[in-house]
Amino acid sequence: MPRIIKIPSDTGVSSNFSASFTVTVGAGGDYASMNLALTALSEMVPLYVSEGFSATINILTGTVMSEQVIIVNEDFSWVNITSDDAQVVFNRSALTQKESDVAGFEGSLDNAAALFMATNGSKTPRINTIFSMDTTGTADYSLHGMYLTRGSTGFIEPNAGFHDTDGCGVLLNFSSTLVAPNANFDNNGREDASAGSIDLGAIKGQWQSIVTAPSINVTNPVGSGVVIIGGSVATIRGATITGAGDKGVLAGGVSQVHARSVDVTLCDTGLYAAEGALMRLIQSNISDNTANGVVVSGGAVVNSATGTTINNNGNNGIIVSGG
């Protein structure tokens, strides 16, 4: 891919800049692809200003993303991604580079590819739109919206997120971090329907990762809503999770989930804590789930304070087993 150094002249910004500006991607825009836009921005040197600044990449109406954004050893947290359309479709068939194909991702344990991939302490752009995966192509590996590994950080702004992914909306590995307040996820984990897996979630954090996702809205995940395992920590205060085919929230492997004022309804099981996990449940509603409201097993602890409602769940409100 050619390196683009010069940004469009009508932005009025030099290669050293200290003011916010916008470039566009798509037919008739400044750049034909997201990768070309990010390549151009990576040639620039942001200057310090106390008030802050940002660059915005705006995806023009009707643009379909047919590429992957793979970030290794770079910080794009000063870049916002927006769109003219409420949702941007991305081609499943374009997700051809999985982690084992890219230097910096080796040994990350998941046979995975994603629209946005980041490793080695990288930081993604700030996602400020909804990306929706189409059904083109096939793959024998998991396909996600965003994949973070090896201490990387992903950012999703309020009301933005990932819909209709075969795998997770966001998958985190190895001490990575997701910051996603008020983010939106719908119909994630489509491959669960054929693979019979219950391990996928709209968000899945594992191997000492951190998820900060207050007030997220998760609807109709085929598998689980939020999966936190392998010593990871999640804060999902104010979350709404509905219609999960398996578990609304799954915590395992001595992980911690802080769940204040969450609403988990119409899932198979509302909350499931296992393998020494700790879940703090305060002033929440766990109701109208098909099988069970709360399941605690394998030495896990659910600390529920006053104000939590567990009501009208199909089999049991609360099950405690296995120590």
Tab-separated table of C-alpha atoms in Angstrom:
chain	number	residue	atom	x	y	z
A	1	MET	CA	0.000	0.000	0.000
A	2	PRO	CA	1.452	3.429	-0.923
A	3	ARG	CA	2.290	5.889	1.843
A	4	ILE	CA	0.247	9.088	1.593
A	5	ILE	CA	2.032	12.025	3.216
A	6	LYS	CA	0.117	15.075	2.077
A	7	ILE	CA	-3.355	15.646	3.498
A	8	PRO	CA	-5.986	17.434	1.390
A	9	SER	CA	-5.137	21.096	0.874
A	10	ASP	CA	-8.609	22.307	1.792
A	11	THR	CA	-8.150	21.181	5.402
A	12	GLY	CA	-5.729	24.028	5.884
A	13	VAL	CA	-3.544	21.922	8.159
A	14	SER	CA	0.187	21.244	7.819
A	15	SER	CA	2.020	18.080	8.800
A	16	ASN	CA	2.469	19.620	12.271
A	17	PHE	CA	-0.932	20.542	13.600
A	18	SER	CA	-2.637	21.780	16.744
A	19	ALA	CA	-6.262	22.244	15.621
A	20	SER	CA	-9.060	19.773	14.934
A	21	PHE	CA	-9.957	18.929	11.346
A	22	THR	CA	-11.943	16.391	9.278
A	23	VAL	CA	-11.144	14.243	6.254
A	24	THR	CA	-13.582	11.995	4.393
A	25	VAL	CA	-13.546	8.416	3.149
A	26	GLY	CA	-15.592	6.993	0.280
A	27	ALA	CA	-16.588	7.835	-3.273
A	28	GLY	CA	-15.856	11.497	-3.911
A	29	GLY	CA	-14.076	11.872	-0.554
A	30	ASP	CA	-10.509	12.731	0.376
A	31	TYR	CA	-9.465	9.077	0.550
A	32	ALA	CA	-10.790	5.917	-1.032
A	33	SER	CA	-10.337	3.788	2.092
A	34	MET	CA	-9.941	3.964	5.854
A	35	ASN	CA	-6.410	2.579	5.628
A	36	LEU	CA	-5.330	5.321	3.238
A	37	ALA	CA	-6.773	7.974	5.555
A	38	LEU	CA	-5.034	6.523	8.609
A	39	THR	CA	-1.774	6.205	6.681
A	40	ALA	CA	-1.930	9.906	5.852
A	41	LEU	CA	-2.715	10.868	9.435
A	42	SER	CA	0.116	8.708	10.744
A	43	GLU	CA	2.548	10.907	8.796
A	44	MET	CA	1.440	13.927	10.798
A	45	VAL	CA	2.830	15.111	14.120
A	46	PRO	CA	0.213	16.239	16.667
A	47	LEU	CA	1.400	19.257	18.661
A	48	TYR	CA	0.560	19.749	22.329
A	49	VAL	CA	-2.281	22.163	23.098
A	50	SER	CA	-3.878	22.421	26.519
A	51	GLU	CA	-7.431	22.463	25.141
A	52	GLY	CA	-6.914	19.274	23.162
A	53	PHE	CA	-7.623	18.515	19.523
A	54	SER	CA	-8.619	15.642	17.259
A	55	ALA	CA	-8.748	14.509	13.677
A	56	THR	CA	-12.019	13.085	12.359
A	57	ILE	CA	-12.381	10.558	9.558
A	58	ASN	CA	-15.945	10.781	8.274
A	59	ILE	CA	-17.276	7.867	6.204
A	60	LEU	CA	-19.444	9.222	3.395
A	61	THR	CA	-22.988	8.013	2.789
A	62	GLY	CA	-23.353	4.662	1.068
A	63	THR	CA	-19.754	3.603	1.715
A	64	VAL	CA	-19.243	-0.106	2.437
A	65	MET	CA	-15.989	-0.981	4.176
A	66	SER	CA	-14.155	-3.773	2.405
A	67	GLU	CA	-10.894	-3.777	4.355
A	68	GLN	CA	-9.373	-4.398	7.778
A	69	VAL	CA	-7.713	-1.828	10.017
A	70	ILE	CA	-4.734	-3.543	11.667
A	71	ILE	CA	-2.787	-1.459	14.194
A	72	VAL	CA	0.594	-2.537	15.570
A	73	ASN	CA	2.589	-0.291	17.947
A	74	GLU	CA	0.573	2.842	17.120
A	75	ASP	CA	-1.702	5.294	18.923
A	76	PHE	CA	-4.724	6.545	16.979
A	77	SER	CA	-6.765	7.589	20.024
A	78	TRP	CA	-6.680	11.203	18.773
A	79	VAL	CA	-8.676	10.145	15.672
A	80	ASN	CA	-12.490	9.942	15.623
A	81	ILE	CA	-14.364	7.803	13.113
A	82	THR	CA	-17.822	9.097	12.208
A	83	SER	CA	-20.238	8.466	9.343
A	84	ASP	CA	-22.977	10.175	7.375
A	85	ASP	CA	-25.150	7.056	7.669
A	86	ALA	CA	-26.497	5.709	10.961
A	87	GLN	CA	-24.743	2.401	10.259
A	88	VAL	CA	-21.762	1.464	8.111
A	89	VAL	CA	-21.797	-2.001	6.545
A	90	PHE	CA	-18.514	-3.912	6.397
A	91	ASN	CA	-17.855	-6.979	4.269
A	92	ARG	CA	-17.329	-10.217	6.151
A	93	SER	CA	-15.488	-11.509	3.078
A	94	ALA	CA	-12.820	-8.795	3.558
A	95	LEU	CA	-11.749	-10.104	6.977
A	96	THR	CA	-9.046	-12.318	5.553
A	97	GLN	CA	-6.072	-11.510	7.800
A	98	LYS	CA	-6.312	-13.355	11.097
A	99	GLU	CA	-3.951	-12.920	14.009
A	100	SER	CA	-1.640	-15.766	12.995
A	101	ASP	CA	-1.017	-13.953	9.682
A	102	VAL	CA	0.168	-10.651	11.187
A	103	ALA	CA	3.428	-9.951	13.025
A	104	GLY	CA	2.682	-8.809	16.575
A	105	PHE	CA	-0.387	-10.986	17.007
A	106	GLU	CA	1.302	-14.370	17.184
A	107	GLY	CA	0.466	-16.512	20.178
A	108	SER	CA	-2.653	-14.580	21.146
A	109	LEU	CA	-4.545	-17.875	21.413
A	110	ASP	CA	-7.617	-16.980	19.383
A	111	ASN	CA	-7.912	-17.906	15.729
A	112	ALA	CA	-9.476	-14.536	15.073
A	113	ALA	CA	-9.893	-11.735	12.560
A	114	ALA	CA	-11.734	-8.447	12.941
A	115	LEU	CA	-12.565	-5.170	11.240
A	116	PHE	CA	-10.346	-3.350	13.769
A	117	MET	CA	-7.356	-5.237	15.224
A	118	ALA	CA	-4.804	-3.794	17.654
A	119	THR	CA	-1.749	-5.276	19.383
A	120	ASN	CA	1.406	-4.373	21.325
A	121	GLY	CA	-0.065	-1.518	23.349
A	122	SER	CA	-1.772	0.128	20.399
A	123	LYS	CA	-4.789	2.409	20.744
A	124	THR	CA	-7.638	2.337	18.252
A	125	PRO	CA	-9.407	5.346	16.805
A	126	ARG	CA	-12.522	6.404	18.693
A	127	ILE	CA	-15.438	4.621	17.057
A	128	ASN	CA	-18.350	7.032	16.744
A	129	THR	CA	-20.695	5.079	14.491
A	130	ILE	CA	-22.243	1.616	14.272
A	131	PHE	CA	-20.511	-0.947	12.098
A	132	SER	CA	-22.663	-3.844	10.854
A	133	MET	CA	-21.198	-7.026	9.346
A	134	ASP	CA	-22.816	-8.390	6.191
A	135	THR	CA	-22.996	-12.092	5.269
A	136	THR	CA	-20.598	-12.222	2.316
A	137	GLY	CA	-17.972	-14.934	2.207
A	138	THR	CA	-17.124	-17.768	4.579
A	139	ALA	CA	-14.353	-18.407	7.104
A	140	ASP	CA	-13.171	-21.214	9.350
A	141	TYR	CA	-12.043	-18.743	12.029
A	142	SER	CA	-13.873	-16.283	14.310
A	143	LEU	CA	-14.823	-12.902	12.859
A	144	HIS	CA	-15.260	-9.993	15.258
A	145	GLY	CA	-15.926	-6.287	15.138
A	146	MET	CA	-12.867	-5.299	17.192
A	147	TYR	CA	-10.011	-7.451	18.491
A	148	LEU	CA	-7.583	-6.132	21.123
A	149	THR	CA	-4.560	-7.998	22.436
A	150	ARG	CA	-1.230	-7.519	24.251
A	151	GLY	CA	-2.094	-4.451	26.292
A	152	SER	CA	-3.983	-2.572	23.598
A	153	THR	CA	-6.908	-0.198	24.143
A	154	GLY	CA	-10.112	0.228	22.165
A	155	PHE	CA	-12.501	3.166	22.320
A	156	ILE	CA	-16.202	3.168	21.442
A	157	GLU	CA	-18.196	6.358	21.928
A	158	PRO	CA	-21.823	6.560	23.211
A	159	ASN	CA	-24.456	5.049	20.868
A	160	ALA	CA	-21.746	3.539	18.665
A	161	GLY	CA	-20.727	-0.107	18.444
A	162	PHE	CA	-20.886	-3.295	16.400
A	163	HIS	CA	-23.908	-5.205	15.087
A	164	ASP	CA	-24.450	-8.574	13.411
A	165	THR	CA	-20.941	-9.955	13.949
A	166	ASP	CA	-20.269	-13.660	13.548
A	167	GLY	CA	-18.071	-13.539	16.648
A	168	CYS	CA	-17.889	-10.911	19.376
A	169	GLY	CA	-18.606	-7.251	18.987
A	170	VAL	CA	-15.331	-6.727	20.873
A	171	LEU	CA	-12.856	-9.436	21.948
A	172	LEU	CA	-10.071	-8.560	24.407
A	173	ASN	CA	-6.975	-10.618	25.210
A	174	PHE	CA	-3.888	-10.307	27.409
A	175	SER	CA	-4.250	-7.204	29.605
A	176	SER	CA	-6.112	-5.161	27.007
A	177	THR	CA	-8.691	-2.477	27.783
A	178	LEU	CA	-12.036	-1.459	26.328
A	179	VAL	CA	-13.578	1.935	27.098
A	180	ALA	CA	-17.151	1.906	25.797
A	181	PRO	CA	-19.664	3.982	27.792
A	182	ASN	CA	-23.238	3.799	26.458
A	183	ALA	CA	-22.094	1.662	23.531
A	184	ASN	CA	-24.550	-0.333	21.435
A	185	PHE	CA	-24.355	-4.012	20.451
A	186	ASP	CA	-26.972	-6.070	18.608
A	187	ASN	CA	-27.154	-9.643	17.252
A	188	ASN	CA	-23.536	-10.509	18.001
A	189	GLY	CA	-22.190	-14.057	17.993
A	190	ARG	CA	-24.023	-15.305	14.919
A	191	GLU	CA	-21.636	-18.244	14.545
A	192	ASP	CA	-22.952	-19.632	17.851
A	193	ALA	CA	-26.012	-20.759	15.962
A	194	SER	CA	-23.991	-23.164	13.829
A	195	ALA	CA	-20.988	-23.924	16.027
A	196	GLY	CA	-22.934	-24.571	19.221
A	197	SER	CA	-20.507	-22.372	21.187
A	198	ILE	CA	-21.582	-20.501	24.320
A	199	ASP	CA	-18.250	-18.758	24.702
A	200	LEU	CA	-18.931	-15.692	22.579
A	201	GLY	CA	-20.404	-12.430	23.801
A	202	ALA	CA	-21.193	-8.981	22.521
A	203	ILE	CA	-18.150	-8.152	24.674
A	204	LYS	CA	-15.675	-10.817	25.773
A	205	GLY	CA	-12.746	-9.944	28.022
A	206	GLN	CA	-10.192	-12.563	28.961
A	207	TRP	CA	-6.645	-12.978	30.316
A	208	GLN	CA	-6.465	-10.042	32.745
A	209	SER	CA	-8.278	-7.570	30.516
A	210	ILE	CA	-10.352	-4.591	31.663
A	211	VAL	CA	-13.793	-3.643	30.353
A	212	THR	CA	-15.228	-0.247	31.294
A	213	ALA	CA	-18.648	-0.198	29.684
A	214	PRO	CA	-21.243	1.586	31.824
A	215	SER	CA	-24.762	1.883	30.449
A	216	ILE	CA	-24.120	-0.339	27.433
A	217	ASN	CA	-27.124	-1.603	25.498
A	218	VAL	CA	-26.833	-5.248	24.379
A	219	THR	CA	-29.722	-6.828	22.472
A	220	ASN	CA	-30.246	-10.308	21.059
A	221	PRO	CA	-26.762	-11.817	21.236
A	222	VAL	CA	-26.951	-15.365	19.913
A	223	GLY	CA	-24.695	-16.568	22.732
A	224	SER	CA	-24.033	-14.427	25.810
A	225	GLY	CA	-24.161	-10.694	26.378
A	226	VAL	CA	-21.005	-9.947	28.379
A	227	VAL	CA	-18.360	-12.637	29.039
A	228	ILE	CA	-15.586	-11.864	31.552
A	229	ILE	CA	-13.084	-14.658	32.233
A	230	GLY	CA	-9.435	-15.380	32.972
A	231	GLY	CA	-8.838	-12.879	35.778
A	232	SER	CA	-10.414	-9.950	33.949
A	233	VAL	CA	-12.409	-7.064	35.439
A	234	ALA	CA	-15.544	-5.396	34.078
A	235	THR	CA	-17.650	-2.426	35.126
A	236	ILE	CA	-21.079	-2.489	33.471
A	237	ARG	CA	-23.053	-0.168	35.746
A	238	GLY	CA	-26.393	0.755	34.203
A	239	ALA	CA	-26.169	-1.865	31.452
A	240	THR	CA	-29.258	-3.154	29.655
A	241	ILE	CA	-28.891	-6.710	28.350
A	242	THR	CA	-31.844	-8.435	26.748
A	243	GLY	CA	-32.592	-11.472	24.618
A	244	ALA	CA	-29.320	-13.399	25.061
A	245	GLY	CA	-29.567	-16.953	23.750
A	246	ASP	CA	-27.382	-18.133	26.621
A	247	LYS	CA	-26.278	-15.911	29.532
A	248	GLY	CA	-26.830	-12.218	29.997
A	249	VAL	CA	-23.575	-11.905	31.957
A	250	LEU	CA	-21.012	-14.700	32.411
A	251	ALA	CA	-18.150	-14.283	34.894
A	252	GLY	CA	-15.567	-17.015	35.418
A	253	GLY	CA	-11.933	-17.757	36.116
A	254	VAL	CA	-11.572	-15.518	39.234
A	255	SER	CA	-12.775	-12.491	37.298
A	256	GLN	CA	-14.741	-9.577	38.769
A	257	VAL	CA	-17.878	-7.903	37.454
A	258	HIS	CA	-19.278	-4.736	39.010
A	259	ALA	CA	-22.958	-4.628	38.067
A	260	ARG	CA	-24.916	-1.806	39.657
A	261	SER	CA	-28.321	-0.843	38.281
A	262	VAL	CA	-28.177	-3.407	35.485
A	263	ASP	CA	-31.273	-4.712	33.742
A	264	VAL	CA	-30.948	-8.286	32.454
A	265	THR	CA	-34.127	-9.731	30.959
A	266	LEU	CA	-35.416	-12.227	28.400
A	267	CYS	CA	-32.149	-14.198	28.317
A	268	ASP	CA	-31.815	-17.932	28.834
A	269	THR	CA	-30.005	-17.338	32.158
A	270	GLY	CA	-29.614	-13.837	33.568
A	271	LEU	CA	-26.299	-13.963	35.450
A	272	TYR	CA	-23.844	-16.851	35.740
A	273	ALA	CA	-20.827	-16.718	38.079
A	274	ALA	CA	-18.392	-19.655	38.227
A	275	GLU	CA	-14.784	-20.666	38.920
A	276	GLY	CA	-14.136	-18.297	41.807
A	277	ALA	CA	-15.528	-15.203	40.106
A	278	LEU	CA	-16.858	-12.261	42.105
A	279	MET	CA	-19.944	-10.387	40.960
A	280	ARG	CA	-21.258	-7.357	42.821
A	281	LEU	CA	-24.944	-6.849	42.119
A	282	ILE	CA	-26.645	-3.689	43.412
A	283	GLN	CA	-30.083	-2.217	42.698
A	284	SER	CA	-30.537	-4.335	39.605
A	285	ASN	CA	-33.329	-6.175	37.805
A	286	ILE	CA	-32.802	-9.821	36.832
A	287	SER	CA	-36.222	-10.900	35.644
A	288	ASP	CA	-38.210	-12.728	32.973
A	289	ASN	CA	-35.335	-14.971	31.906
A	290	THR	CA	-36.250	-18.325	30.381
A	291	ALA	CA	-34.273	-20.726	32.581
A	292	ASN	CA	-32.760	-19.110	35.688
A	293	GLY	CA	-32.193	-15.686	37.139
A	294	VAL	CA	-28.824	-16.067	38.896
A	295	VAL	CA	-26.559	-19.144	38.925
A	296	VAL	CA	-23.566	-19.295	41.305
A	297	SER	CA	-21.198	-22.272	41.134
A	298	GLY	CA	-17.626	-23.446	41.582
A	299	GLY	CA	-16.698	-21.195	44.498
A	300	ALA	CA	-17.949	-17.998	42.886
A	301	VAL	CA	-19.532	-15.203	44.937
A	302	VAL	CA	-22.415	-12.926	44.019
A	303	ASN	CA	-22.701	-10.080	46.497
A	304	SER	CA	-26.205	-8.681	46.180
A	305	ALA	CA	-27.211	-5.640	48.215
A	306	THR	CA	-30.710	-4.308	48.813
A	307	GLY	CA	-32.754	-3.045	45.926
A	308	THR	CA	-32.160	-5.924	43.518
A	309	THR	CA	-35.189	-7.642	41.957
A	310	ILE	CA	-34.980	-11.262	40.823
A	311	ASN	CA	-38.422	-12.134	39.579
A	312	ASN	CA	-40.427	-14.322	37.191
A	313	ASN	CA	-37.520	-16.422	35.911
A	314	GLY	CA	-38.518	-19.708	34.289
A	315	ASN	CA	-37.011	-22.386	36.572
A	316	ASN	CA	-35.249	-20.778	39.507
A	317	GLY	CA	-34.568	-17.305	40.757
A	318	ILE	CA	-31.237	-18.280	42.321
A	319	ILE	CA	-29.191	-21.488	42.107
A	320	VAL	CA	-26.082	-22.033	44.251
A	321	SER	CA	-23.999	-25.192	43.728
A	322	GLY	CA	-20.521	-26.660	43.757
A	323	GLY	CA	-19.013	-24.874	46.764
